[in-house]
């Protein structure tokens, strides 16, 4: 029977790798699933908060690991052993309903189930929980309560297409095309700052009737990809006008060079287009480059081979067609693998997985953590 | 080895704890950048992370500190 291994490396001070220890590692380790000998359901999504990790598997179960002191893993930290989860622990379904979407910010998480109910857990001083004015924690006063999940007052109609959280705000794209968000708005990430610096409940994000294809949530801005309109990208937040112009040029540069298909990715402080022209891959980047977050060009070998991209807080990962995983950017905690030179930066992609231990089915960059899920 | 400043962060983005008198802000490593109010009063503007080499420059004017100083006197 097919099984899956969760391999990970990087920052681990709060057991966020779920490996049973709190040591950082520059070499991929096996995460441990509490009470599960072998994971036989395929992980479909991994989301990383500041110090906690959520993993959604097919069939709708969620596993959580790492810091749960604020209840950000959905379980009551007052219950013995649940303040910090050193191994991946199954978060029971609420009323038996399958989880369908997960998202994680600094000290909080958002989960959605098959009934289209949206839940938040953890702590958020800037409206991150979406639970209404001045609700900053979902911790229960009672030790009897099993969960820290509280339901957000949000009707998602026929369902959710995608949900993403930055460290302090969350955006949801509904199947109906409506874009909603809540949390930190100090830079105008969601709505003009003049209206409110903090958005405590889900609020519609205005796109002037344009159809939204996708979106990315950086720390200080939100980037919305539009199907129509004057420009491909709409940016809300800090230096929005300049960033929008830069994104526009990045997009034009890519398409003019024949890279017609692309995906949009972000680190906390930078935005990246990962493009393909059918034969070669390329990456085009804007934003913070203090620690080689921006790849000026792809090495020849990766141009032919890079297939999937996933970014973390300040580093990035590529999965190649030859089943290898490479990392670049800021790698001080081992999240970009073993450093061969002095320093904390990987200016050129470094191999972190050699492809031999199983076929890679999922990669994910986290908060100075890297994740490689293999099928065996 | 001198590391580049990772980013510039406005003081309003920091969380201020009136008990410890520390300003903190998330670091991409998972820990938090920190700087004491007294250091800001003394003109220091670099917050450091206890767990890694990253540093951020804090954007503020000295009059911005008043609202935090007022919290201490309460």
Short mmCIF file of C-alpha atoms in Angstrom, two decimals:
data_model
loop_
_atom_site.label_atom_id
_atom_site.label_comp_id
_atom_site.label_asym_id
_atom_site.label_seq_id
_atom_site.Cartn_x
_atom_site.Cartn_y
_atom_site.Cartn_z
CA UNK A 1 0.00 0.00 0.00
CA UNK A 2 1.17 3.51 -0.84
CA UNK A 3 2.48 5.60 2.04
CA UNK A 4 3.75 9.13 2.50
CA UNK A 5 6.77 10.53 4.33
CA UNK A 6 6.82 14.09 5.63
CA UNK A 7 10.41 15.35 5.31
CA UNK A 8 11.39 18.71 6.74
CA UNK A 9 14.29 20.91 7.78
CA UNK A 10 14.87 24.37 9.24
CA UNK A 11 13.83 26.38 12.27
CA UNK A 12 12.45 24.18 15.03
CA UNK A 13 12.65 25.99 18.37
CA UNK A 14 9.00 25.23 19.14
CA UNK A 15 8.79 21.74 17.60
CA UNK A 16 7.17 23.19 14.47
CA UNK A 17 8.81 20.46 12.37
CA UNK A 18 6.93 17.84 14.36
CA UNK A 19 10.01 15.64 14.50
CA UNK A 20 9.88 15.08 18.26
CA UNK A 21 12.83 17.35 18.98
CA UNK A 22 13.33 21.13 19.10
CA UNK A 23 16.68 21.10 17.30
CA UNK A 24 17.06 22.98 14.03
CA UNK A 25 18.16 20.75 11.17
CA UNK A 26 19.86 21.49 7.84
CA UNK A 27 19.23 17.92 6.69
CA UNK A 28 15.72 16.65 5.94
CA UNK A 29 14.23 14.79 8.91
CA UNK A 30 11.14 12.64 9.15
CA UNK A 31 8.21 14.32 10.88
CA UNK A 32 6.44 11.97 13.27
CA UNK A 33 2.70 11.36 13.15
CA UNK A 34 1.48 10.62 16.65
CA UNK A 35 -0.30 7.27 16.77
CA UNK A 36 0.11 6.67 13.02
CA UNK A 37 2.68 4.08 11.92
CA UNK A 38 2.49 5.03 8.30
CA UNK A 39 0.56 7.86 6.69
CA UNK A 40 -1.53 6.37 3.89
CA UNK A 41 -3.63 9.39 3.01
CA UNK A 42 -1.96 11.94 0.76
CA UNK A 43 -1.10 15.34 2.23
CA UNK A 44 -2.61 18.04 0.01
CA UNK A 45 -1.57 21.17 1.83
CA UNK A 46 0.90 22.30 4.50
CA UNK A 47 0.59 25.76 6.06
CA UNK A 48 3.11 27.26 8.42
CA UNK A 49 2.58 29.91 11.07
CA UNK A 50 5.35 31.62 13.01
CA UNK A 51 6.01 28.53 15.11
CA UNK A 52 3.25 26.07 14.26
CA UNK A 53 2.36 23.86 11.30
CA UNK A 54 -0.92 22.55 9.87
CA UNK A 55 -1.18 19.72 7.39
CA UNK A 56 -4.35 18.78 5.50
CA UNK A 57 -4.63 15.30 4.03
CA UNK A 58 -7.03 13.82 1.49
CA UNK A 59 -10.29 12.73 3.11
CA UNK A 60 -10.30 15.90 5.19
CA UNK A 61 -8.21 15.39 8.29
CA UNK A 62 -5.85 18.00 9.69
CA UNK A 63 -2.65 17.30 11.65
CA UNK A 64 -0.98 20.00 13.75
CA UNK A 65 2.48 20.44 15.29
CA UNK A 66 4.50 23.07 17.14
CA UNK A 67 3.61 25.98 19.38
CA UNK A 68 0.06 25.78 20.70
CA UNK A 69 0.46 28.13 23.67
CA UNK A 70 -2.07 30.54 22.12
CA UNK A 71 -4.32 27.72 20.93
CA UNK A 72 -3.12 28.30 17.34
CA UNK A 73 -3.19 24.55 16.63
CA UNK A 74 -6.90 24.39 17.46
CA UNK A 75 -6.49 22.32 20.63
CA UNK A 76 -6.85 23.55 24.21
CA UNK A 77 -3.31 24.17 25.54
CA UNK A 78 -4.56 23.77 29.12
CA UNK A 79 -4.95 20.06 28.48
CA UNK A 80 -1.82 18.13 29.45
CA UNK A 81 0.83 17.96 26.77
CA UNK A 82 -0.98 20.28 24.37
CA UNK A 83 0.86 23.53 25.08
CA UNK A 84 3.42 22.50 22.51
CA UNK A 85 2.95 19.57 20.14
CA UNK A 86 6.28 17.89 19.47
CA UNK A 87 4.79 15.46 16.94
CA UNK A 88 2.01 15.89 14.38
CA UNK A 89 -1.25 15.34 16.21
CA UNK A 90 -4.60 14.80 14.58
CA UNK A 91 -7.05 17.64 15.12
CA UNK A 92 -10.42 15.91 15.51
CA UNK A 93 -13.13 16.91 13.05
CA UNK A 94 -15.79 19.24 14.42
CA UNK A 95 -19.16 17.43 14.30
CA UNK A 96 -17.58 14.87 11.99
CA UNK A 97 -17.20 17.37 9.14
CA UNK A 98 -14.19 17.07 6.83
CA UNK A 99 -11.76 19.96 6.69
CA UNK A 100 -11.33 21.36 3.19
CA UNK A 101 -9.03 24.40 3.56
CA UNK A 102 -6.33 25.49 6.00
CA UNK A 103 -4.33 28.65 6.47
CA UNK A 104 -1.86 29.87 9.09
CA UNK A 105 -0.54 33.25 10.20
CA UNK A 106 1.86 34.26 12.96
CA UNK A 107 -0.01 32.94 16.03
CA UNK A 108 -3.31 31.93 14.45
CA UNK A 109 -4.92 29.52 12.00
CA UNK A 110 -8.04 29.53 9.85
CA UNK A 111 -9.83 26.30 8.90
CA UNK A 112 -12.83 25.67 6.66
CA UNK A 113 -14.95 22.53 6.56
CA UNK A 114 -17.14 20.82 3.98
CA UNK A 115 -20.19 22.65 5.33
CA UNK A 116 -18.46 25.93 4.36
CA UNK A 117 -18.06 26.89 8.01
CA UNK A 118 -15.01 29.06 8.66
CA UNK A 119 -13.17 28.76 11.99
CA UNK A 120 -10.30 30.68 13.55
CA UNK A 121 -8.04 29.75 16.44
CA UNK A 122 -5.09 31.28 18.27
CA UNK A 123 -4.19 34.87 18.98
CA UNK A 124 -4.36 38.01 16.86
CA UNK A 125 -3.93 41.50 18.22
CA UNK A 126 -4.68 43.10 14.83
CA UNK A 127 -8.00 41.47 13.95
CA UNK A 128 -6.35 38.31 12.59
CA UNK A 129 -9.09 36.09 14.04
CA UNK A 130 -11.92 37.78 12.13
CA UNK A 131 -14.20 37.17 15.09
CA UNK A 132 -15.29 40.76 15.58
CA UNK A 133 -14.22 43.96 17.31
CA UNK A 134 -11.42 43.48 19.86
CA UNK A 135 -11.55 39.66 19.90
CA UNK A 136 -7.84 38.86 20.16
CA UNK A 137 -7.81 35.28 21.48
CA UNK A 138 -9.78 32.06 21.18
CA UNK A 139 -8.36 30.54 24.35
CA UNK A 140 -11.09 29.05 26.48
CA UNK A 141 -11.43 29.82 30.16
CA UNK A 142 -12.60 26.27 30.73
CA UNK A 143 -10.27 23.29 30.86
CA UNK A 144 -13.24 21.21 29.74
CA UNK A 145 -13.18 22.61 26.22
CA UNK A 146 -11.35 20.37 23.81
CA UNK A 147 -10.93 22.96 21.04
CA UNK A 148 -9.91 26.58 20.64
CA UNK A 149 -11.74 26.87 17.32
CA UNK A 150 -14.38 29.59 17.10
CA UNK A 151 -16.64 30.14 14.12
CA UNK A 152 -16.24 33.27 12.04
CA UNK A 153 -19.48 34.96 11.03
CA UNK A 154 -18.97 34.56 7.30
CA UNK A 155 -21.26 33.21 4.60
CA UNK A 156 -19.06 31.83 1.81
CA UNK A 157 -22.02 30.94 -0.41
CA UNK A 158 -21.22 28.03 -2.69
CA UNK A 159 -17.70 27.66 -1.28
CA UNK A 160 -14.12 28.81 -1.12
CA UNK A 161 -11.65 28.72 -3.99
CA UNK A 162 -8.61 29.61 -1.92
CA UNK A 163 -7.49 31.09 1.38
CA UNK A 164 -4.09 32.53 2.28
CA UNK A 165 -2.74 34.22 5.38
CA UNK A 166 0.23 36.51 5.78
CA UNK A 167 1.59 36.84 9.29
CA UNK A 168 -1.15 39.32 10.22
CA UNK A 169 -3.95 39.22 7.65
CA UNK A 170 -6.04 36.68 5.76
CA UNK A 171 -7.69 36.81 2.34
CA UNK A 172 -10.31 34.43 0.93
CA UNK A 173 -11.41 34.09 -2.69
CA UNK A 174 -14.89 32.62 -2.97
CA UNK A 175 -16.11 30.46 -5.84
CA UNK A 176 -18.51 33.30 -6.62
CA UNK A 177 -15.48 35.50 -7.35
CA UNK A 178 -15.89 37.67 -4.27
CA UNK A 179 -12.65 38.52 -2.46
CA UNK A 180 -12.77 39.02 1.31
CA UNK A 181 -10.19 39.79 3.94
CA UNK A 182 -9.56 40.67 7.57
CA UNK A 183 -6.72 41.41 10.00
CA UNK A 184 -3.94 43.95 9.93
CA UNK A 185 -4.66 46.93 7.68
CA UNK A 186 -2.03 49.35 9.01
CA UNK A 187 -0.52 49.56 5.52
CA UNK A 188 -3.84 49.39 3.68
CA UNK A 189 -3.46 45.67 2.85
CA UNK A 190 -7.26 45.24 2.69
CA UNK A 191 -8.94 48.59 2.40
CA UNK A 192 -7.84 52.25 2.59
CA UNK A 193 -6.04 52.85 5.91
CA UNK A 194 -8.16 55.96 6.45
CA UNK A 195 -11.17 53.69 7.01
CA UNK A 196 -9.56 51.54 9.69
CA UNK A 197 -6.10 50.29 10.63
CA UNK A 198 -7.47 46.99 11.86
CA UNK A 199 -10.22 44.95 10.18
CA UNK A 200 -11.85 42.80 12.85
CA UNK A 201 -14.40 40.98 10.66
CA UNK A 202 -14.37 39.72 7.07
CA UNK A 203 -14.82 42.57 4.67
CA UNK A 204 -15.16 42.62 0.89
CA UNK A 205 -12.06 43.75 -0.99
CA UNK A 206 -13.02 46.06 -3.84
CA UNK A 207 -11.74 45.16 -7.31
CA UNK A 208 -14.02 47.44 -9.36
CA UNK A 209 -15.93 44.62 -10.97
CA UNK A 210 -12.84 42.89 -12.34
CA UNK A 211 -12.66 39.12 -12.15
CA UNK A 212 -10.08 37.87 -9.68
CA UNK A 213 -7.87 34.98 -10.81
CA UNK A 214 -5.74 34.71 -7.71
CA UNK A 215 -4.02 36.61 -4.95
CA UNK A 216 -0.94 36.68 -2.73
CA UNK A 217 -0.55 38.01 0.77
CA UNK A 218 2.78 39.59 1.64
CA UNK A 219 3.42 41.01 5.09
CA UNK A 220 2.73 44.62 4.15
CA UNK A 221 0.72 44.29 0.95
CA UNK A 222 -1.81 42.16 -0.91
CA UNK A 223 -1.34 41.40 -4.61
CA UNK A 224 -4.48 40.60 -6.59
CA UNK A 225 -4.29 39.02 -10.04
CA UNK A 226 -7.08 40.19 -12.32
CA UNK A 227 -8.50 38.64 -15.48
CA UNK A 228 -9.36 42.02 -16.94
CA UNK A 229 -8.73 45.68 -16.35
CA UNK A 230 -5.96 48.11 -17.12
CA UNK A 231 -3.31 45.98 -15.46
CA UNK A 232 -2.83 42.35 -14.54
CA UNK A 233 -2.03 43.05 -10.89
CA UNK A 234 -3.73 45.24 -8.33
CA UNK A 235 -1.71 45.92 -5.20
CA UNK A 236 -3.11 47.10 -1.89
CA UNK A 237 -0.82 48.23 0.93
CA UNK A 238 2.52 49.88 1.51
CA UNK A 239 3.94 51.65 -1.58
CA UNK A 240 1.06 50.19 -3.60
CA UNK A 241 1.48 52.42 -6.65
CA UNK A 242 5.20 51.77 -7.06
CA UNK A 243 4.78 48.05 -6.47
CA UNK A 244 1.91 47.86 -8.94
CA UNK A 245 4.06 49.52 -11.61
CA UNK A 246 6.92 47.13 -10.85
CA UNK A 247 4.63 44.09 -10.98
CA UNK A 248 3.25 45.32 -14.28
CA UNK A 249 6.74 45.58 -15.76
CA UNK A 250 7.68 42.18 -14.39
CA UNK A 251 4.58 40.68 -16.03
CA UNK A 252 5.26 42.45 -19.34
CA UNK A 253 8.89 41.36 -19.33
CA UNK A 254 7.86 37.78 -18.84
CA UNK A 255 5.17 37.67 -21.52
CA UNK A 256 7.29 39.60 -24.04
CA UNK A 257 9.93 36.91 -23.65
CA UNK A 258 7.43 34.18 -24.40
CA UNK A 259 6.84 32.96 -20.83
CA UNK A 260 3.10 32.81 -21.31
CA UNK A 261 2.18 30.66 -18.35
CA UNK A 262 3.19 31.64 -14.88
CA UNK A 263 2.31 31.25 -11.24
CA UNK A 264 2.58 34.00 -8.62
CA UNK A 265 4.35 33.41 -5.29
CA UNK A 266 5.47 35.47 -2.35
CA UNK A 267 7.78 35.56 0.62
CA UNK A 268 6.98 37.94 3.48
CA UNK A 269 8.59 40.90 1.73
CA UNK A 270 8.92 39.98 -1.95
CA UNK A 271 6.82 38.88 -4.92
CA UNK A 272 7.89 36.36 -7.56
CA UNK A 273 6.58 35.18 -10.92
CA UNK A 274 7.56 31.63 -11.84
CA UNK A 275 7.11 31.38 -15.59
CA UNK A 276 7.35 28.78 -18.30
CA UNK A 277 7.45 28.97 -22.09
CA UNK A 278 6.78 25.28 -22.55
CA UNK A 279 10.48 24.40 -22.64
CA UNK A 280 12.23 26.58 -20.12
CA UNK A 281 11.36 27.93 -16.70
CA UNK A 282 12.28 31.36 -15.39
CA UNK A 283 11.72 33.39 -12.28
CA UNK A 284 11.19 37.13 -12.06
CA UNK A 285 11.21 38.85 -8.67
CA UNK A 286 10.55 42.17 -6.94
CA UNK A 287 10.82 43.38 -3.36
CA UNK A 288 13.25 42.80 -0.53
CA UNK A 289 16.61 41.37 -1.60
CA UNK A 290 18.55 41.79 1.65
CA UNK A 291 19.36 38.07 1.82
CA UNK A 292 19.29 36.97 -1.84
CA UNK A 293 15.55 36.39 -1.81
CA UNK A 294 15.45 37.48 -5.45
CA UNK A 295 16.99 35.09 -7.95
CA UNK A 296 18.51 37.14 -10.73
CA UNK A 297 18.48 34.14 -13.05
CA UNK A 298 17.96 30.41 -12.88
CA UNK A 299 21.00 28.15 -13.33
CA UNK A 300 20.90 26.50 -16.79
CA UNK A 301 20.10 23.11 -15.39
CA UNK A 302 17.10 24.44 -13.43
CA UNK A 303 15.77 26.34 -16.47
CA UNK A 304 15.21 22.97 -18.11
CA UNK A 305 14.14 21.16 -14.99
CA UNK A 306 12.29 23.38 -12.50
CA UNK A 307 8.62 22.42 -12.32
CA UNK A 308 7.01 23.66 -9.12
CA UNK A 309 7.86 26.61 -6.87
CA UNK A 310 6.91 27.22 -3.24
CA UNK A 311 8.12 30.08 -1.06
CA UNK A 312 8.61 30.49 2.67
CA UNK A 313 9.13 33.51 4.91
CA UNK A 314 12.41 34.58 3.27
CA UNK A 315 13.48 31.57 1.20
CA UNK A 316 12.20 29.57 -1.75
CA UNK A 317 12.00 26.00 -3.03
CA UNK A 318 11.92 24.41 -6.47
CA UNK A 319 10.83 20.89 -7.31
CA UNK A 320 12.36 19.62 -10.54
CA UNK A 321 11.10 17.15 -13.13
CA UNK A 322 13.98 14.91 -12.07
CA UNK A 323 12.39 14.75 -8.59
CA UNK A 324 14.94 16.90 -6.77
CA UNK A 325 14.26 19.83 -4.46
CA UNK A 326 16.40 22.99 -4.36
CA UNK A 327 16.32 25.90 -1.92
CA UNK A 328 17.60 29.49 -2.06
CA UNK A 329 17.42 32.73 -0.09
CA UNK A 330 17.90 33.20 3.65
CA UNK A 331 18.84 29.85 5.16
CA UNK A 332 20.26 30.58 8.59
CA UNK A 333 18.25 27.83 10.29
CA UNK A 334 19.03 25.03 7.86
CA UNK A 335 15.93 25.68 5.78
CA UNK A 336 18.03 25.87 2.60
CA UNK A 337 20.05 22.80 3.49
CA UNK A 338 23.69 22.54 4.47
CA UNK A 339 25.70 25.72 3.95
CA UNK A 340 28.96 25.03 2.17
CA UNK A 341 30.27 28.56 2.53
CA UNK A 342 30.36 31.11 5.31
CA UNK A 343 27.15 33.01 5.91
CA UNK A 344 23.39 32.61 6.06
CA UNK A 345 22.50 33.22 2.44
CA UNK A 346 22.06 30.87 -0.53
CA UNK A 347 22.36 33.04 -3.64
CA UNK A 348 22.13 30.02 -5.94
CA UNK A 349 19.66 27.16 -5.43
CA UNK A 350 21.05 24.42 -3.21
CA UNK A 351 19.93 20.78 -3.48
CA UNK A 352 18.11 19.71 -0.31
CA UNK A 353 16.52 16.51 -1.64
CA UNK A 354 18.29 14.20 -4.11
CA UNK A 355 15.15 12.49 -5.37
CA UNK A 356 16.07 9.02 -4.21
CA UNK A 357 13.83 8.33 -1.24
CA UNK A 358 10.49 8.53 -3.05
CA UNK A 359 8.48 10.58 -5.51
CA UNK A 360 7.82 14.12 -4.31
CA UNK A 361 4.11 14.94 -4.20
CA UNK A 362 4.20 18.23 -2.31
CA UNK A 363 6.72 20.93 -1.40
CA UNK A 364 6.12 23.86 0.92
CA UNK A 365 8.21 26.73 2.22
CA UNK A 366 7.38 27.81 5.77
CA UNK A 367 8.67 30.23 8.38
CA UNK A 368 12.37 29.33 7.93
CA UNK A 369 11.21 25.75 7.41
CA UNK A 370 11.11 23.58 4.28
CA UNK A 371 8.79 20.66 3.59
CA UNK A 372 9.09 17.80 1.10
CA UNK A 373 6.36 15.15 1.05
CA UNK A 374 7.29 11.92 -0.71
CA UNK A 375 5.24 8.95 -1.82
CA UNK A 376 6.65 5.47 -1.35
CA UNK B 1 30.64 39.29 9.69
CA UNK B 2 28.31 42.25 9.36
CA UNK B 3 24.85 41.32 8.17
CA UNK B 4 22.69 43.63 6.12
CA UNK B 5 19.63 45.13 7.78
CA UNK B 6 16.77 42.83 6.83
CA UNK B 7 14.04 45.46 6.71
CA UNK B 8 12.72 48.77 7.98
CA UNK B 9 9.67 48.61 10.24
CA UNK B 10 7.55 51.47 11.53
CA UNK B 11 7.17 51.71 15.28
CA UNK B 12 3.36 51.40 15.04
CA UNK B 13 3.85 47.88 13.69
CA UNK B 14 5.65 46.71 16.81
CA UNK B 15 3.83 45.23 19.78
CA UNK B 16 4.65 47.08 22.99
CA UNK B 17 4.57 45.28 26.33
CA UNK B 18 4.28 47.84 29.13
CA UNK B 19 5.47 45.28 31.71
CA UNK B 20 8.73 44.29 30.06
CA UNK B 21 8.99 47.70 28.31
CA UNK B 22 9.96 45.85 25.14
CA UNK B 23 8.87 46.44 21.57
CA UNK B 24 8.68 43.21 19.54
CA UNK B 25 7.93 42.30 15.93
CA UNK B 26 7.88 38.91 14.12
CA UNK B 27 11.17 37.70 12.63
CA UNK B 28 11.04 35.32 9.63
CA UNK B 29 12.84 32.72 11.76
CA UNK B 30 9.86 32.38 14.12
CA UNK B 31 11.26 34.42 17.03
CA UNK B 32 10.64 38.15 17.48
CA UNK B 33 12.84 41.19 16.91
CA UNK B 34 13.07 43.19 20.10
CA UNK B 35 14.25 46.51 21.46
CA UNK B 36 13.70 48.18 24.82
CA UNK B 37 11.88 51.51 25.14
CA UNK B 38 14.91 52.88 26.97
CA UNK B 39 17.12 52.04 23.97
CA UNK B 40 14.79 53.94 21.63
CA UNK B 41 14.84 56.87 24.06
CA UNK B 42 18.61 56.77 23.86
CA UNK B 43 18.49 57.04 20.07
CA UNK B 44 19.11 53.39 19.18
CA UNK B 45 16.98 52.28 16.22
CA UNK B 46 18.06 48.68 15.53
CA UNK B 47 15.96 45.79 16.86
CA UNK B 48 17.68 42.40 16.98
CA UNK B 49 16.38 38.84 17.02
CA UNK B 50 17.53 36.68 19.94
CA UNK B 51 17.55 33.55 17.73
CA UNK B 52 19.27 34.64 14.53
CA UNK B 53 21.43 37.29 12.93
CA UNK B 54 18.63 39.32 11.35
CA UNK B 55 18.09 42.93 12.37
CA UNK B 56 15.50 45.57 11.52
CA UNK B 57 15.73 49.35 11.55
CA UNK B 58 12.85 51.03 13.37
CA UNK B 59 11.27 54.05 11.77
CA UNK B 60 10.13 56.55 14.41
CA UNK B 61 10.33 60.12 15.63
CA UNK B 62 11.13 60.83 19.28
CA UNK B 63 7.62 62.26 19.80
CA UNK B 64 6.19 58.86 18.77
CA UNK B 65 7.53 57.44 22.05
CA UNK B 66 5.20 59.50 24.21
CA UNK B 67 2.19 57.21 23.86
CA UNK B 68 4.29 54.28 25.05
CA UNK B 69 5.85 56.24 27.92
CA UNK B 70 2.32 57.19 28.97
CA UNK B 71 1.36 53.53 29.20
CA UNK B 72 4.08 53.01 31.83
CA UNK B 73 2.76 55.74 34.07
CA UNK B 74 -0.73 54.28 34.18
#
